[in-house]
């Protein structure tokens, strides 16, 4: 037998060995990552968002195949944690790893929304959408109409009997039970539509909050 015959056999065996070893490597990595992502999805469904975040982050290795993990993390921070800063980071990582990915256009729209929300939260202002502004305007007109109709039916009733809200006392304070993953900023956004007003909640609960960064689930906060 010629030397070329043995060389061809060796090359074939080497190629087969590389293919087998490569396939076994994929079998070792891909199922593990898939299981981590599945576990993270289950934790998200159960409301354990912090554990879901930890699981997703453990599956990241900055390879293009983890672009979808960055996308899932961004949605989790955006929808559940109400944290536009971290959401923006993972949306940007998605576009870096998959600039033409299936979610690219959707991610760009999310980023515009989060940049606006982040900017307004830092300034302490709240942006009201056109739809919300229209709803509030219609509600105000309806209330005015009710007052006018009431006065028309009771022309002799003294105006003083319709008492306005006492500016000093104001309406009774609300309460809120802290849930896992809550921050003062996210609670402020829930009640005031602006995370920049978190100090107002802290000041109203000085006897409970030693460190604003360490809220405990189950705490009952007064919302002024």
XYZ file of C-alpha atoms in Angstrom:
224
model
C 0.000 0.000 0.000
C 1.220 3.502 -0.824
C 2.008 6.248 1.666
C -0.793 8.391 0.164
C -3.295 5.677 1.070
C -2.287 5.809 4.761
C -2.319 9.615 4.703
C -5.866 9.641 3.299
C -6.998 7.167 5.954
C -5.400 9.267 8.702
C -7.029 12.465 7.414
C -10.432 10.766 7.291
C -10.068 9.460 10.841
C -8.924 12.847 12.120
C -11.880 14.626 10.492
C -14.279 12.064 11.944
C -12.735 12.468 15.400
C -13.090 16.257 15.282
C -16.703 15.983 14.166
C -17.514 13.591 17.017
C -15.718 15.671 19.627
C -17.405 18.841 18.353
C -20.808 17.199 18.491
C -20.231 15.962 22.033
C -19.164 19.471 23.070
C -22.417 20.905 21.706
C -24.347 18.240 23.565
C -22.593 19.251 26.788
C -23.207 22.998 26.436
C -26.516 23.461 24.642
C -28.745 21.338 26.947
C -27.304 23.032 30.031
C -27.988 26.514 28.662
C -31.453 25.456 27.551
C -32.189 24.101 31.030
C -30.968 27.323 32.690
C -33.207 29.397 30.405
C -36.146 27.086 31.128
C -35.550 27.399 34.883
C -35.347 31.193 34.531
C -38.661 31.249 32.651
C -40.270 29.192 35.433
C -38.931 31.563 38.094
C -40.300 34.521 36.121
C -43.714 32.865 35.912
C -43.609 32.280 39.693
C -42.789 35.949 40.311
C -39.260 35.220 41.599
C -37.688 37.825 39.335
C -34.372 38.178 41.184
C -33.686 34.443 40.879
C -34.700 34.529 37.212
C -32.225 37.347 36.584
C -29.434 35.399 38.310
C -30.165 32.329 36.181
C -30.245 34.269 32.915
C -26.972 36.012 33.768
C -25.313 32.655 34.495
C -26.081 31.629 30.900
C -24.288 34.656 29.394
C -20.865 34.264 27.814
C -20.886 37.147 25.279
C -21.176 34.785 22.332
C -23.738 35.544 19.584
C -25.882 32.624 20.734
C -26.602 34.433 24.022
C -28.235 37.416 22.282
C -31.652 35.913 23.064
C -30.706 35.667 26.768
C -29.892 39.403 26.766
C -33.294 40.015 25.133
C -35.107 38.016 27.831
C -33.180 39.791 30.585
C -34.022 43.183 29.099
C -37.741 42.356 29.014
C -37.582 41.126 32.609
C -35.948 44.348 33.796
C -38.362 46.412 31.682
C -41.701 44.732 32.404
C -41.241 43.239 35.878
C -38.497 45.212 37.629
C -39.382 48.589 36.071
C -35.662 49.256 35.718
C -35.052 51.070 32.400
C -31.313 51.478 33.068
C -30.556 47.734 33.215
C -33.096 47.047 30.463
C -31.237 49.455 28.165
C -27.935 47.697 28.874
C -29.252 44.289 27.808
C -31.150 45.677 24.815
C -27.860 47.229 23.619
C -26.004 43.944 24.148
C -28.672 42.194 22.069
C -28.164 44.606 19.164
C -24.373 44.255 19.459
C -24.536 40.462 19.269
C -27.448 40.230 16.822
C -27.777 43.533 14.893
C -30.067 41.850 12.356
C -31.758 39.490 14.820
C -35.495 38.724 14.819
C -36.129 41.211 17.653
C -33.901 44.038 16.362
C -36.676 46.456 15.377
C -38.674 45.704 18.521
C -35.580 46.278 20.659
C -34.919 49.673 19.047
C -38.464 50.784 19.932
C -38.061 49.534 23.510
C -34.807 51.469 23.794
C -36.479 54.734 22.743
C -39.163 54.218 25.398
C -36.658 53.338 28.123
C -34.378 56.272 27.272
C -37.368 58.610 27.620
C -38.470 56.983 30.885
C -34.947 57.078 32.280
C -34.549 60.736 31.367
C -37.818 61.766 32.991
C -37.151 59.695 36.133
C -33.778 61.384 36.596
C -35.323 64.815 36.198
C -38.172 63.950 38.589
C -40.803 64.829 35.989
C -43.551 62.618 34.661
C -44.510 62.438 30.992
C -48.229 62.004 30.373
C -49.269 60.416 27.105
C -51.830 62.052 24.840
C -54.340 59.333 25.616
C -53.907 59.826 29.370
C -54.129 63.616 29.008
C -57.362 63.250 27.026
C -58.805 60.904 29.659
C -57.986 63.317 32.479
C -59.445 66.247 30.545
C -62.715 64.377 29.894
C -62.901 63.315 33.537
C -62.444 66.911 34.647
C -65.182 68.112 32.295
C -67.543 65.413 33.587
C -66.905 66.462 37.203
C -67.537 70.107 36.358
C -70.790 69.145 34.678
C -71.913 67.231 37.789
C -71.120 70.236 40.005
C -73.035 72.620 37.713
C -76.054 70.294 37.660
C -75.960 69.982 41.457
C -75.876 73.754 41.891
C -78.752 74.140 39.448
C -80.874 71.723 41.506
C -79.910 73.425 44.806
C -79.705 77.159 44.052
C -80.189 78.232 47.699
C -77.568 75.939 49.157
C -74.548 77.772 50.463
C -71.342 77.251 48.588
C -69.544 76.721 51.903
C -71.418 73.462 52.382
C -69.496 71.966 49.464
C -66.243 71.590 51.333
C -63.012 71.315 49.406
C -60.289 68.943 50.514
C -58.365 70.382 53.417
C -55.029 71.435 51.958
C -53.288 70.899 55.264
C -54.490 67.398 55.953
C -55.248 66.288 52.390
C -56.741 62.892 51.540
C -55.941 59.966 53.841
C -52.557 58.356 53.209
C -52.405 55.057 51.355
C -50.404 52.006 52.343
C -48.412 49.528 50.279
C -46.980 46.125 51.215
C -43.482 45.685 49.815
C -43.018 42.757 47.441
C -39.824 40.978 46.478
C -37.900 43.013 43.913
C -39.539 46.326 44.881
C -37.451 49.478 45.229
C -38.475 52.925 46.426
C -38.095 54.130 42.841
C -40.391 51.418 41.443
C -42.989 52.073 44.180
C -42.845 55.818 43.470
C -43.405 55.094 39.773
C -46.419 52.939 40.664
C -48.140 55.673 42.695
C -46.771 58.925 41.286
C -45.859 57.931 37.703
C -42.342 59.145 38.496
C -39.528 57.236 40.186
C -37.866 60.548 41.065
C -40.306 61.049 43.978
C -38.987 58.076 45.988
C -37.638 60.387 48.708
C -41.206 61.428 49.526
C -41.971 57.809 50.456
C -38.714 57.462 52.386
C -39.452 60.586 54.449
C -42.916 59.271 55.304
C -41.448 55.980 56.548
C -38.279 57.038 58.375
C -39.153 54.767 61.269
C -39.102 51.718 58.971
C -36.472 52.460 56.324
C -32.893 52.505 57.563
C -31.391 51.906 54.116
C -33.447 52.741 50.964
C -31.580 50.020 49.070
C -32.648 47.287 51.499
C -36.434 47.093 51.473
C -37.812 43.917 53.039
C -40.789 42.060 51.502
C -43.795 42.298 53.807
C -43.061 45.818 55.081
C -46.130 48.068 55.068
C -45.204 51.523 53.808
C -47.242 54.697 54.105
C -47.708 56.360 50.722
C -48.286 60.108 51.307
